[in-house]
Amino acid sequence: MFSSGLGKYLAPTSLGVGYAIIKIITLRILDSDLAISQDLTYQFLGGILLGFAIRPVKIMIYWKWSTSIVFFSMLLLILGPIGQIFREIIWGNQLDKMFWLLLIPEITAAFGVSILASILLPSQQNTISLGLLWRRFKKEMNLKVLLMIIGSGLIYTLLYLILQSNLDGSFTSLHWMERLEEFLRLPSISGQVKFLLLWGQGILNTLILLPLFIFFSREKVELIVVFGSLSFIVAVFTPAFANFQRIEPLLLVDQVLIGFLLHFLFVAVIAYFFGRNEK
């Protein structure tokens, strides 16, 4: 019903509606005044972008209904809310009441969108069960793959530090090395802990994206475009778009540009390590 024709556009739009409604309802339960201040249009448009990013991954991999809900819930949570927690800790920001009031709706929306995507974007076949996913994941695991996962996490860390020190306009220093030192000196955690947290986040992101590379065999360029778009939109663009009114325009541009380069370069590295060309 939603896999061709007008349905190709109707399903992501419906996901956008669901994303916005779930977030606003959750926020209204938590804090009605804060819910009123949120712009429903930005939430809706952010949800539509999320729907279009999920669509090719959901339709072209033959998920069973339960597998789809579990996997996409984990994907949206790890790249979205959990990634935001990592970011706030790394930048030394307090996880205060306002942060959690804005984060909890993102968590409920992740579950809601995963359920709606399974209904509105059915796969052509239903063959990948949770058991099959786990067996394939274990089969792929060996020392070489483990080292590549750890290496991918390290590359994510280096990419993050390089891009932040070169492109982030919030630093006062002019030279990128001085900016890097300024970032690593930010309170309230040490530079070593920041490095380890970024490394852990990179490994976690690799692990959640790895099943997509196991089951989706295409040319590496196509893998980079599809999964890079998904990673960037889930982790950066949808949250930035949904909170457009709360972020200074110049910081928003820096955040989106750095996020775009980070996620596409990171996915390109994973595609190089784990991508499988279609035969």
XYZ file of C-alpha atoms in Angstrom:
279
model
C 0.000 0.000 0.000
C 2.761 2.447 0.952
C 5.584 0.964 -1.116
C 4.835 2.601 -4.471
C 3.092 5.557 -6.060
C 1.719 8.159 -3.708
C 2.383 5.814 -0.789
C 6.131 6.463 -1.118
C 5.458 9.998 0.104
C 2.418 9.332 2.292
C 4.191 6.896 4.635
C 7.119 9.214 5.580
C 4.637 12.085 5.974
C 2.537 9.927 8.308
C 5.685 9.104 10.273
C 6.339 12.834 10.569
C 2.860 13.361 11.975
C 3.343 10.482 14.421
C 6.766 11.740 15.505
C 5.438 15.243 16.199
C 2.294 14.088 18.009
C 4.144 11.590 20.223
C 6.734 14.196 21.215
C 4.203 16.928 21.968
C 1.883 14.604 23.936
C 4.808 13.265 26.005
C 6.075 16.776 26.654
C 2.602 17.966 27.576
C 2.379 15.199 30.195
C 5.785 16.208 31.606
C 5.499 19.996 31.364
C 2.486 21.615 29.686
C 4.088 25.087 29.558
C 7.153 23.771 27.744
C 4.916 21.827 25.343
C 3.058 25.008 24.390
C 6.331 26.747 23.513
C 7.315 24.008 21.036
C 6.640 24.665 17.349
C 4.649 21.697 16.017
C 5.648 22.539 12.421
C 9.361 22.002 13.084
C 8.625 18.733 14.903
C 6.504 17.592 11.966
C 9.115 18.490 9.333
C 11.861 16.842 11.381
C 9.742 13.688 11.571
C 9.192 13.689 7.790
C 12.957 13.816 7.204
C 13.332 10.920 9.623
C 10.661 8.963 7.755
C 12.368 9.402 4.382
C 15.713 8.337 5.902
C 14.221 5.178 7.435
C 12.160 4.193 4.381
C 14.852 2.570 2.134
C 16.418 0.695 5.053
C 13.051 -0.553 6.290
C 11.679 -1.657 2.919
C 14.759 -3.181 1.272
C 15.841 -5.358 4.204
C 13.429 -8.221 4.878
C 12.662 -7.580 8.533
C 10.038 -9.451 10.478
C 7.648 -7.158 12.308
C 9.109 -7.798 15.785
C 12.710 -7.566 14.534
C 11.964 -4.266 12.839
C 10.543 -2.716 16.017
C 13.422 -3.896 18.222
C 16.191 -2.973 15.784
C 14.901 0.458 14.802
C 14.116 1.315 18.420
C 17.729 0.536 19.325
C 19.043 2.396 16.260
C 17.022 5.538 16.986
C 17.892 5.444 20.695
C 21.640 4.902 20.240
C 22.110 7.474 17.478
C 19.580 9.871 19.017
C 19.009 10.213 22.789
C 22.011 8.148 23.914
C 24.219 10.094 21.511
C 22.876 13.340 22.988
C 23.770 12.146 26.500
C 27.322 11.364 25.335
C 27.555 14.812 23.721
C 26.363 16.686 26.807
C 28.800 14.828 29.082
C 31.730 15.317 26.673
C 31.045 19.069 26.448
C 30.751 19.332 30.233
C 27.081 20.336 30.239
C 24.851 19.508 33.165
C 22.176 16.874 32.608
C 19.604 19.115 34.279
C 15.825 18.946 34.455
C 15.371 20.826 31.164
C 17.661 18.378 29.355
C 15.631 15.385 30.522
C 12.318 17.115 29.769
C 13.443 17.486 26.168
C 15.119 14.071 25.959
C 12.286 11.874 27.277
C 9.954 12.832 24.379
C 12.747 11.849 21.979
C 12.878 8.425 23.667
C 9.118 7.858 23.431
C 9.163 9.100 19.821
C 11.892 6.557 18.987
C 9.659 3.684 20.124
C 6.594 5.192 18.465
C 8.313 5.778 15.117
C 9.722 2.222 15.155
C 6.217 0.784 15.585
C 4.703 3.096 12.969
C 7.510 2.344 10.491
C 6.817 -1.387 10.844
C 3.152 -0.760 9.991
C 3.472 1.928 7.312
C 6.647 0.630 5.623
C 6.234 -3.149 5.339
C 9.129 -5.145 3.918
C 8.679 -7.046 0.665
C 9.337 -10.269 2.578
C 9.456 -11.124 6.284
C 12.432 -13.426 6.829
C 14.834 -11.787 9.315
C 13.820 -12.792 12.822
C 15.557 -11.720 16.013
C 17.093 -15.193 16.225
C 18.460 -15.002 12.674
C 19.802 -11.498 13.318
C 21.623 -12.685 16.432
C 23.006 -15.826 14.716
C 24.332 -13.823 11.768
C 25.824 -11.271 14.139
C 27.642 -13.995 16.112
C 28.783 -15.677 12.891
C 30.394 -12.455 11.697
C 32.253 -11.939 14.962
C 35.913 -12.931 14.991
C 39.157 -11.278 16.033
C 39.542 -9.408 12.742
C 36.006 -7.996 12.878
C 36.429 -7.088 16.545
C 39.594 -5.158 15.740
C 37.812 -3.381 12.868
C 34.981 -2.383 15.219
C 37.469 -1.005 17.744
C 39.336 0.724 14.920
C 36.098 2.246 13.605
C 35.414 3.661 17.063
C 38.907 5.160 17.148
C 38.446 6.720 13.708
C 35.117 8.202 14.858
C 36.962 9.798 17.779
C 39.682 11.277 15.568
C 37.148 12.561 13.022
C 35.131 14.207 15.799
C 38.166 15.938 17.294
C 39.527 17.084 13.920
C 36.185 18.446 12.690
C 35.329 20.173 15.963
C 38.730 21.827 16.246
C 38.637 23.053 12.631
C 34.987 23.989 12.040
C 33.404 24.856 15.389
C 33.062 28.639 15.600
C 32.409 28.700 19.339
C 36.119 28.453 20.222
C 38.141 31.617 20.780
C 41.485 30.280 19.533
C 42.454 30.645 15.873
C 44.747 27.645 15.286
C 43.130 24.211 15.202
C 45.623 22.704 17.657
C 44.829 25.442 20.180
C 41.107 24.819 19.613
C 41.635 21.121 20.242
C 43.456 21.855 23.498
C 40.678 24.276 24.453
C 38.073 21.571 23.847
C 39.976 18.934 25.808
C 40.382 21.355 28.738
C 36.640 22.022 29.004
C 35.234 21.074 32.422
C 34.035 18.938 34.039
C 35.881 15.847 32.783
C 39.490 15.392 31.665
C 40.677 15.171 28.073
C 41.452 11.466 28.515
C 37.903 10.741 29.649
C 36.507 12.752 26.709
C 38.646 10.659 24.350
C 37.450 7.384 25.891
C 33.800 8.487 25.813
C 34.079 9.412 22.129
C 35.763 6.074 21.436
C 32.974 4.240 23.255
C 30.347 6.185 21.325
C 32.081 5.327 18.055
C 32.133 1.615 18.919
C 28.457 1.718 19.929
C 27.510 3.464 16.668
C 29.488 0.874 14.697
C 27.734 -2.011 16.443
C 24.234 -0.657 15.762
C 25.026 0.019 12.083
C 26.802 -3.309 11.528
C 23.592 -5.408 11.028
C 22.627 -3.106 8.149
C 25.892 -3.909 6.380
C 25.406 -7.629 7.047
C 21.989 -7.788 5.372
C 22.187 -4.982 2.802
C 24.498 -5.870 -0.110
C 24.994 -2.947 -2.479
C 27.789 -0.920 -4.028
C 29.770 0.922 -1.375
C 28.731 4.333 -2.707
C 25.064 3.405 -2.303
C 25.729 2.105 1.208
C 27.414 5.384 2.151
C 24.540 7.470 0.763
C 21.734 5.412 2.367
C 23.309 4.724 5.765
C 25.142 8.050 5.950
C 21.834 9.867 5.403
C 20.133 7.722 8.033
C 22.885 8.251 10.611
C 23.142 12.006 9.985
C 19.392 12.657 10.025
C 18.747 10.574 13.153
C 21.734 11.863 15.136
C 21.994 15.488 14.004
C 19.512 16.928 11.555
C 16.159 15.892 13.048
C 17.099 16.981 16.626
C 18.529 20.260 15.284
C 15.456 20.871 13.135
C 13.044 19.987 15.947
C 14.866 22.372 18.334
C 15.468 25.061 15.716
C 14.112 27.859 17.924
C 16.364 26.926 20.850
C 19.717 27.016 19.012
C 21.601 30.102 17.837
C 21.680 30.195 13.988
C 25.496 30.268 13.670
C 25.921 27.425 16.151
C 23.188 25.511 14.322
C 25.050 25.826 11.010
C 28.296 24.641 12.614
C 26.513 21.763 14.341
C 24.821 20.572 11.145
C 27.937 20.923 8.971
C 30.167 19.098 11.451
C 27.517 16.408 11.956
C 27.102 15.947 8.204
C 30.829 15.485 7.596
C 31.302 13.342 10.705
C 28.546 10.848 9.970
C 29.162 10.503 6.240
C 32.912 10.070 6.707
C 32.320 7.635 9.563
C 29.845 5.579 7.515
C 32.320 5.620 4.620
C 34.902 4.030 6.945
C 32.414 1.367 8.071
C 31.426 0.718 4.445
C 35.104 0.216 3.591
C 35.521 -2.272 6.448
C 32.192 -4.125 6.316
C 30.471 -3.243 3.021
C 29.671 -6.048 0.619
C 29.145 -5.340 -3.060
C 26.042 -6.816 -4.640
C 26.886 -9.756 -6.852
